[in-house]
mmCIF file of C-alpha atoms and ligand atoms in Angstrom:
data_model
loop_
_atom_site.group_PDB
_atom_site.id
_atom_site.type_symbol
_atom_site.label_atom_id
_atom_site.label_comp_id
_atom_site.label_asym_id
_atom_site.label_seq_id
_atom_site.Cartn_x
_atom_site.Cartn_y
_atom_site.Cartn_z
ATOM 1 C CA MET A 128 9.809 -27.128 -55.306
ATOM 2 C CA PRO A 129 8.745 -27.575 -51.598
ATOM 3 C CA THR A 130 10.212 -24.947 -49.380
ATOM 4 C CA GLU A 131 13.124 -26.041 -47.300
ATOM 5 C CA ARG A 132 12.081 -26.334 -43.712
ATOM 6 C CA PRO A 133 14.399 -26.506 -40.636
ATOM 7 C CA PHE A 134 12.113 -28.991 -38.990
ATOM 8 C CA SER A 135 9.961 -32.053 -39.930
ATOM 9 C CA LEU A 136 6.220 -32.460 -39.950
ATOM 10 C CA ARG A 137 3.920 -35.380 -39.325
ATOM 11 C CA ARG A 138 0.131 -35.284 -39.837
ATOM 12 C CA LEU A 139 -1.639 -35.546 -36.483
ATOM 13 C CA GLY A 140 -4.637 -37.265 -38.130
ATOM 14 C CA THR A 141 -7.068 -37.131 -40.860
ATOM 15 C CA ALA A 142 -8.774 -33.690 -40.002
ATOM 16 C CA LEU A 143 -6.108 -31.094 -39.469
ATOM 17 C CA GLY A 144 -2.801 -30.423 -37.757
ATOM 18 C CA ALA A 145 0.851 -31.673 -37.846
ATOM 19 C CA GLU A 146 3.327 -32.399 -35.169
ATOM 20 C CA VAL A 147 6.613 -30.591 -35.581
ATOM 21 C CA SER A 148 9.802 -32.367 -34.538
ATOM 22 C CA GLY A 149 13.447 -31.371 -34.758
ATOM 23 C CA PHE A 150 12.810 -28.006 -33.377
ATOM 24 C CA ASP A 151 14.136 -26.229 -30.272
ATOM 25 C CA PHE A 152 12.780 -22.989 -28.861
ATOM 26 C CA LEU A 153 15.885 -22.555 -26.769
ATOM 27 C CA GLN A 154 17.565 -20.450 -29.396
ATOM 28 C CA PRO A 155 17.862 -16.705 -29.867
ATOM 29 C CA PRO A 156 14.550 -15.430 -30.817
ATOM 30 C CA GLU A 157 16.093 -13.642 -33.670
ATOM 31 C CA SER A 158 17.052 -16.995 -35.337
ATOM 32 C CA LEU A 159 13.671 -18.655 -35.193
ATOM 33 C CA PRO A 160 12.493 -19.687 -38.691
ATOM 34 C CA ILE A 161 9.326 -17.579 -38.437
ATOM 35 C CA LYS A 162 8.512 -17.639 -42.170
ATOM 36 C CA ALA A 163 8.834 -21.437 -42.256
ATOM 37 C CA LEU A 164 6.614 -21.890 -39.223
ATOM 38 C CA TYR A 165 3.971 -19.649 -40.720
ATOM 39 C CA ALA A 166 4.024 -21.426 -44.021
ATOM 40 C CA ALA A 167 3.536 -24.723 -42.273
ATOM 41 C CA LEU A 168 0.592 -23.283 -40.285
ATOM 42 C CA LEU A 169 -0.986 -22.218 -43.454
ATOM 43 C CA GLU A 170 -0.688 -25.701 -44.787
ATOM 44 C CA TYR A 171 -1.840 -27.705 -41.793
ATOM 45 C CA GLN A 172 -3.896 -25.122 -39.835
ATOM 46 C CA LEU A 173 -2.347 -26.297 -36.545
ATOM 47 C CA LEU A 174 1.149 -27.094 -35.314
ATOM 48 C CA LEU A 175 2.045 -29.151 -32.315
ATOM 49 C CA PHE A 176 5.368 -29.207 -30.550
ATOM 50 C CA ARG A 177 6.066 -31.577 -27.725
ATOM 51 C CA GLY A 178 8.314 -31.364 -24.663
ATOM 52 C CA GLN A 179 9.358 -27.744 -25.289
ATOM 53 C CA THR A 180 10.896 -25.218 -22.855
ATOM 54 C CA LEU A 181 9.397 -22.128 -24.176
ATOM 55 C CA PRO A 182 10.506 -18.954 -22.547
ATOM 56 C CA PRO A 183 7.679 -16.333 -22.385
ATOM 57 C CA ALA A 184 9.871 -13.758 -24.374
ATOM 58 C CA THR A 185 10.266 -16.389 -27.136
ATOM 59 C CA GLN A 186 6.370 -17.109 -27.196
ATOM 60 C CA VAL A 187 5.912 -13.513 -27.706
ATOM 61 C CA ALA A 188 8.684 -13.074 -30.342
ATOM 62 C CA ILE A 189 7.064 -15.814 -32.467
ATOM 63 C CA ALA A 190 3.644 -14.102 -32.138
ATOM 64 C CA ARG A 191 5.355 -10.694 -33.162
ATOM 65 C CA GLY A 192 6.921 -12.432 -36.061
ATOM 66 C CA PHE A 193 3.413 -13.581 -37.225
ATOM 67 C CA GLY A 194 1.885 -10.099 -36.905
ATOM 68 C CA GLU A 195 0.525 -7.606 -34.428
ATOM 69 C CA VAL A 196 0.007 -9.249 -31.008
ATOM 70 C CA GLN A 197 -3.273 -8.692 -29.165
ATOM 71 C CA VAL A 198 -3.476 -7.245 -25.766
ATOM 72 C CA HIS A 199 -6.612 -8.729 -24.445
ATOM 73 C CA VAL A 200 -9.246 -6.576 -23.083
ATOM 74 C CA MET A 201 -9.676 -8.857 -20.045
ATOM 75 C CA ASN A 202 -6.546 -7.394 -18.654
ATOM 76 C CA GLN A 203 -6.834 -9.290 -15.332
ATOM 77 C CA TYR A 204 -5.071 -12.323 -17.020
ATOM 78 C CA HIS A 205 -1.794 -10.641 -18.265
ATOM 79 C CA ALA A 206 1.320 -12.763 -17.540
ATOM 80 C CA ASP A 207 4.977 -12.559 -16.850
ATOM 81 C CA GLY A 208 5.204 -8.961 -17.473
ATOM 82 C CA PHE A 209 3.963 -9.273 -21.050
ATOM 83 C CA PRO A 210 0.757 -7.713 -21.725
ATOM 84 C CA GLU A 211 0.626 -10.055 -24.838
ATOM 85 C CA LEU A 212 0.492 -13.173 -22.589
ATOM 86 C CA TYR A 213 -2.604 -14.305 -20.972
ATOM 87 C CA ARG A 214 -2.598 -17.012 -18.455
ATOM 88 C CA LEU A 215 -5.619 -19.351 -18.179
ATOM 89 C CA SER A 216 -5.261 -20.865 -14.801
ATOM 90 C CA ASN A 217 -7.458 -22.385 -12.006
ATOM 91 C CA VAL A 218 -4.768 -22.004 -9.336
ATOM 92 C CA ASP A 219 -4.930 -19.480 -6.459
ATOM 93 C CA ASP A 220 -1.919 -17.594 -4.900
ATOM 94 C CA ALA A 221 -1.332 -20.385 -2.350
ATOM 95 C CA GLY A 222 -1.168 -22.907 -5.311
ATOM 96 C CA ARG A 223 -4.447 -24.518 -4.664
ATOM 97 C CA PRO A 224 -7.085 -25.455 -7.376
ATOM 98 C CA THR A 225 -9.848 -22.858 -7.062
ATOM 99 C CA GLY A 226 -12.795 -25.038 -8.196
ATOM 100 C CA ARG A 227 -13.662 -22.412 -10.973
ATOM 101 C CA HIS A 228 -12.955 -22.661 -14.489
ATOM 102 C CA PRO A 229 -10.875 -19.544 -15.584
ATOM 103 C CA ASP A 230 -13.086 -18.839 -18.720
ATOM 104 C CA ARG A 231 -16.027 -20.994 -19.101
ATOM 105 C CA GLY A 232 -16.698 -19.334 -22.626
ATOM 106 C CA THR A 233 -13.869 -21.475 -23.988
ATOM 107 C CA LEU A 234 -15.914 -24.541 -23.341
ATOM 108 C CA ALA A 235 -18.060 -23.595 -26.547
ATOM 109 C CA TRP A 236 -16.913 -23.944 -30.100
ATOM 110 C CA HIS A 237 -15.499 -20.613 -31.091
ATOM 111 C CA THR A 238 -12.751 -18.804 -32.943
ATOM 112 C CA ASP A 239 -10.546 -16.323 -31.062
ATOM 113 C CA GLY A 240 -11.340 -12.657 -31.496
ATOM 114 C CA SER A 241 -14.127 -13.061 -33.732
ATOM 115 C CA TRP A 242 -15.923 -10.300 -31.709
ATOM 116 C CA GLN A 243 -13.422 -7.704 -32.880
ATOM 117 C CA ARG A 244 -13.216 -5.914 -36.335
ATOM 118 C CA ARG A 245 -9.819 -7.479 -36.985
ATOM 119 C CA THR A 246 -10.219 -11.017 -35.833
ATOM 120 C CA GLY A 247 -7.655 -13.373 -34.496
ATOM 121 C CA GLN A 248 -4.992 -14.764 -36.872
ATOM 122 C CA ALA A 249 -3.018 -17.421 -34.899
ATOM 123 C CA THR A 250 -3.440 -18.312 -31.234
ATOM 124 C CA MET A 251 -0.554 -20.026 -29.385
ATOM 125 C CA LEU A 252 -1.066 -22.056 -26.228
ATOM 126 C CA TYR A 253 1.754 -23.367 -23.957
ATOM 127 C CA ALA A 254 0.861 -25.966 -21.391
ATOM 128 C CA GLU A 255 2.506 -25.250 -18.010
ATOM 129 C CA ARG A 256 0.462 -27.632 -15.966
ATOM 130 C CA VAL A 257 -2.216 -30.017 -17.180
ATOM 131 C CA PRO A 258 -4.862 -32.382 -15.433
ATOM 132 C CA ASP A 259 -4.426 -36.119 -15.716
ATOM 133 C CA ALA A 260 -7.969 -36.342 -16.944
ATOM 134 C CA GLY A 261 -10.058 -33.966 -18.975
ATOM 135 C CA GLY A 262 -9.145 -30.437 -19.856
ATOM 136 C CA GLY A 263 -8.110 -31.155 -23.378
ATOM 137 C CA THR A 264 -8.753 -28.971 -26.504
ATOM 138 C CA GLU A 265 -10.503 -29.655 -29.707
ATOM 139 C CA TRP A 266 -10.158 -28.078 -33.196
ATOM 140 C CA CYS A 267 -12.500 -28.337 -36.140
ATOM 141 C CA ASP A 268 -11.505 -27.651 -39.718
ATOM 142 C CA MET A 269 -13.740 -24.990 -41.103
ATOM 143 C CA TYR A 270 -12.415 -25.350 -44.648
ATOM 144 C CA GLY A 271 -13.860 -28.765 -44.472
ATOM 145 C CA ALA A 272 -16.999 -27.746 -42.908
ATOM 146 C CA TYR A 273 -17.730 -25.388 -45.953
ATOM 147 C CA GLU A 274 -16.711 -27.904 -48.415
ATOM 148 C CA ALA A 275 -19.090 -30.471 -46.749
ATOM 149 C CA LEU A 276 -22.149 -28.192 -47.279
ATOM 150 C CA ASP A 277 -24.391 -28.803 -50.168
ATOM 151 C CA ALA A 278 -24.613 -26.314 -53.067
ATOM 152 C CA ALA A 279 -28.145 -24.912 -51.706
ATOM 153 C CA THR A 280 -26.742 -24.266 -48.381
ATOM 154 C CA ARG A 281 -23.554 -22.540 -49.895
ATOM 155 C CA ALA A 282 -25.744 -20.227 -51.851
ATOM 156 C CA GLN A 283 -27.978 -19.379 -49.017
ATOM 157 C CA LEU A 284 -24.877 -18.483 -46.798
ATOM 158 C CA ALA A 285 -23.158 -16.347 -49.477
ATOM 159 C CA GLY A 286 -23.689 -12.798 -48.487
ATOM 160 C CA LEU A 287 -24.913 -13.583 -44.995
ATOM 161 C CA ARG A 288 -23.326 -11.762 -42.090
ATOM 162 C CA ALA A 289 -23.308 -12.602 -38.335
ATOM 163 C CA VAL A 290 -22.922 -10.213 -35.526
ATOM 164 C CA HIS A 291 -20.200 -11.314 -33.002
ATOM 165 C CA ASN A 292 -20.352 -9.991 -29.508
ATOM 166 C CA LEU A 293 -18.017 -10.881 -26.730
ATOM 167 C CA ASP A 294 -20.412 -9.493 -23.995
ATOM 168 C CA PHE A 295 -23.158 -11.733 -25.370
ATOM 169 C CA SER A 296 -20.987 -14.992 -25.369
ATOM 170 C CA ARG A 297 -19.402 -14.350 -21.928
ATOM 171 C CA ASN A 298 -22.607 -13.306 -20.125
ATOM 172 C CA ARG A 299 -24.706 -16.024 -21.683
ATOM 173 C CA ARG A 300 -21.955 -18.768 -20.779
ATOM 174 C CA HIS A 301 -20.949 -17.540 -17.355
ATOM 175 C CA GLY A 302 -22.433 -14.388 -15.706
ATOM 176 C CA GLU A 303 -20.013 -14.912 -12.577
ATOM 177 C CA GLU A 304 -17.429 -12.756 -14.075
ATOM 178 C CA PRO A 305 -19.213 -10.177 -16.225
ATOM 179 C CA MET A 306 -17.230 -7.525 -18.259
ATOM 180 C CA THR A 307 -16.890 -4.022 -16.804
ATOM 181 C CA GLU A 308 -18.612 -1.136 -18.521
ATOM 182 C CA GLU A 309 -15.226 0.083 -19.858
ATOM 183 C CA GLN A 310 -14.399 -3.279 -21.224
ATOM 184 C CA ARG A 311 -17.857 -3.633 -22.781
ATOM 185 C CA ARG A 312 -17.418 -0.153 -24.593
ATOM 186 C CA ALA A 313 -13.994 -1.155 -25.869
ATOM 187 C CA VAL A 314 -15.532 -4.128 -27.784
ATOM 188 C CA PRO A 315 -18.917 -3.090 -29.421
ATOM 189 C CA PRO A 316 -20.586 -5.848 -31.426
ATOM 190 C CA VAL A 317 -19.176 -6.278 -35.083
ATOM 191 C CA ASP A 318 -20.465 -8.143 -38.033
ATOM 192 C CA HIS A 319 -18.529 -10.492 -40.367
ATOM 193 C CA PRO A 320 -19.414 -12.691 -43.344
ATOM 194 C CA ILE A 321 -20.339 -16.359 -42.402
ATOM 195 C CA VAL A 322 -18.290 -17.518 -45.403
ATOM 196 C CA ARG A 323 -14.865 -15.898 -45.419
ATOM 197 C CA THR A 324 -12.032 -16.294 -47.783
ATOM 198 C CA HIS A 325 -8.844 -16.980 -46.217
ATOM 199 C CA PRO A 326 -6.427 -13.970 -47.015
ATOM 200 C CA GLU A 327 -3.437 -16.186 -47.519
ATOM 201 C CA THR A 328 -4.622 -19.413 -48.939
ATOM 202 C CA GLY A 329 -7.552 -18.035 -50.811
ATOM 203 C CA ARG A 330 -9.733 -20.998 -49.633
ATOM 204 C CA LYS A 331 -13.303 -20.516 -48.274
ATOM 205 C CA ALA A 332 -14.106 -21.158 -44.682
ATOM 206 C CA ILE A 333 -17.071 -20.948 -42.399
ATOM 207 C CA PHE A 334 -16.552 -18.196 -39.696
ATOM 208 C CA LEU A 335 -19.139 -18.613 -37.071
ATOM 209 C CA GLY A 336 -18.816 -20.062 -33.414
ATOM 210 C CA ASP A 337 -20.222 -18.986 -30.216
ATOM 211 C CA HIS A 338 -19.445 -15.369 -30.295
ATOM 212 C CA ALA A 339 -21.915 -15.027 -33.139
ATOM 213 C CA GLU A 340 -25.161 -13.583 -31.616
ATOM 214 C CA SER A 341 -27.493 -12.542 -34.509
ATOM 215 C CA ILE A 342 -27.692 -12.485 -38.214
ATOM 216 C CA VAL A 343 -27.845 -9.074 -40.191
ATOM 217 C CA GLY A 344 -31.281 -8.576 -41.753
ATOM 218 C CA MET A 345 -32.916 -11.431 -39.858
ATOM 219 C CA ALA A 346 -35.248 -11.136 -36.813
ATOM 220 C CA TYR A 347 -33.285 -11.875 -33.555
ATOM 221 C CA ALA A 348 -34.859 -15.102 -32.584
ATOM 222 C CA GLU A 349 -34.710 -16.532 -36.082
ATOM 223 C CA GLY A 350 -31.041 -15.566 -36.367
ATOM 224 C CA ARG A 351 -30.355 -17.326 -33.069
ATOM 225 C CA ARG A 352 -31.888 -20.489 -34.265
ATOM 226 C CA PHE A 353 -30.163 -20.128 -37.430
ATOM 227 C CA ILE A 354 -26.669 -19.801 -35.668
ATOM 228 C CA ASP A 355 -27.303 -22.544 -33.368
ATOM 229 C CA GLU A 356 -28.346 -24.902 -36.102
ATOM 230 C CA LEU A 357 -25.427 -23.949 -38.245
ATOM 231 C CA ASN A 358 -22.868 -24.168 -35.337
ATOM 232 C CA ALA A 359 -24.005 -27.718 -34.726
ATOM 233 C CA ARG A 360 -23.866 -28.695 -38.422
ATOM 234 C CA ILE A 361 -20.366 -27.470 -39.151
ATOM 235 C CA VAL A 362 -18.721 -29.363 -36.274
ATOM 236 C CA ARG A 363 -18.363 -32.817 -37.721
ATOM 237 C CA PRO A 364 -16.429 -35.598 -35.931
ATOM 238 C CA GLU A 365 -14.341 -36.394 -39.080
ATOM 239 C CA LEU A 366 -13.157 -32.650 -39.093
ATOM 240 C CA VAL A 367 -12.032 -32.704 -35.363
ATOM 241 C CA TYR A 368 -8.485 -33.060 -34.051
ATOM 242 C CA ALA A 369 -8.774 -33.902 -30.260
ATOM 243 C CA HIS A 370 -5.723 -32.965 -28.271
ATOM 244 C CA ARG A 371 -4.820 -34.373 -24.852
ATOM 245 C CA TRP A 372 -2.226 -31.974 -23.278
ATOM 246 C CA GLN A 373 0.995 -33.021 -21.838
ATOM 247 C CA PRO A 374 3.094 -30.592 -19.881
ATOM 248 C CA ARG A 375 5.262 -28.380 -22.001
ATOM 249 C CA ASP A 376 3.244 -28.931 -25.181
ATOM 250 C CA PHE A 377 3.012 -25.899 -27.499
ATOM 251 C CA VAL A 378 0.214 -25.490 -30.069
ATOM 252 C CA ILE A 379 -0.213 -23.005 -32.707
ATOM 253 C CA TRP A 380 -3.443 -22.653 -34.671
ATOM 254 C CA ASP A 381 -5.009 -20.695 -37.375
ATOM 255 C CA ASN A 382 -8.234 -19.030 -36.271
ATOM 256 C CA ARG A 383 -9.282 -18.046 -39.722
ATOM 257 C CA CYS A 384 -10.018 -21.558 -40.744
ATOM 258 C CA THR A 385 -10.729 -23.483 -37.417
ATOM 259 C CA LEU A 386 -12.989 -23.474 -34.483
ATOM 260 C CA HIS A 387 -11.969 -24.802 -31.080
ATOM 261 C CA ARG A 388 -13.119 -25.498 -27.574
ATOM 262 C CA ALA A 389 -11.675 -26.617 -24.364
ATOM 263 C CA LEU A 390 -13.022 -29.584 -22.481
ATOM 264 C CA GLU A 391 -14.208 -29.825 -18.833
ATOM 265 C CA TYR A 392 -11.931 -31.046 -16.082
ATOM 266 C CA ASP A 393 -12.424 -31.267 -12.209
ATOM 267 C CA THR A 394 -11.412 -27.564 -11.334
ATOM 268 C CA SER A 395 -11.544 -28.359 -7.585
ATOM 269 C CA LYS A 396 -9.020 -31.066 -7.774
ATOM 270 C CA ALA A 397 -6.921 -30.768 -10.866
ATOM 271 C CA VAL A 398 -4.768 -28.038 -11.990
ATOM 272 C CA ARG A 399 -4.568 -26.595 -15.448
ATOM 273 C CA VAL A 400 -2.209 -23.658 -16.307
ATOM 274 C CA ILE A 401 -1.958 -22.515 -19.981
ATOM 275 C CA ARG A 402 -0.023 -19.536 -21.254
ATOM 276 C CA ARG A 403 -1.547 -18.123 -24.216
ATOM 277 C CA CYS A 404 -1.176 -15.401 -26.697
ATOM 278 C CA THR A 405 -3.262 -14.237 -29.858
ATOM 279 C CA VAL A 406 -1.948 -12.618 -33.032
ATOM 280 C CA LEU A 407 -4.304 -10.126 -34.581
ATOM 281 C CA GLY A 408 -5.336 -10.948 -37.992
ATOM 282 C CA GLU A 409 -7.415 -9.089 -40.708
ATOM 283 C CA VAL A 410 -10.938 -7.900 -41.276
ATOM 284 C CA PRO A 411 -12.619 -10.873 -42.647
ATOM 285 C CA ALA A 412 -13.799 -10.744 -46.239
HETATM 286 FE FE1 FE2 B 613 -10.271 -19.706 -27.666
#
């Protein structure tokens, strides 16, 4: 028997994701159908809600309903009085575009929080202001990436672990806002299996992306090559959902079975303001 859902779902494409309709976030947070939303997320990997008014407290309430909410180490981005919320914005205090991307690391395929021992479970983005051109987000299905590999590659990856390091990915991508010594100490490199088993669905997924720096037991340069090649190979066009943001879109995705990246836009002319929070997941296994 399918679970009764107080909303309806429509597939976004062939890769992953569903658009949710018949849902309103302007209800008391305690009446939100958290369990049904989480179940839908497990099934579709990404949920899109269009045209929503989403109070910051409601965004945090959904995140708390899913699990423990991450307070990001880069504390200069905290938003609306909630340490759980993080605003990605290219607008200065006078309301003008700064000409700078707020986090250039997000332009490379990655999965949120893979640089922590407990990695990201769900990330939730609410679009406050979006550019007319560019600035989209893309997601790639990592169940599909694993399933597309030949048996020999799957055997080669079994047991391999990658070291994920936020300091590496941030500084390599954009040295203009390096981490402080304190931030760096708070997030030392960690290693995770390259093939992880999703703790809820039991399905295998590739877990890699741009925070991965090296491979345990492999010479550094060889590991770098290995990661670059595998990252290029797992992102296949038929596994990608590309989203063009409209104001008041809300997207939730599962970091345990997807990679994502942001797309460039003209940061000197256009404005992009996104309110985000990330739920902490498990230690990958
Ligand atoms: Fe991200």
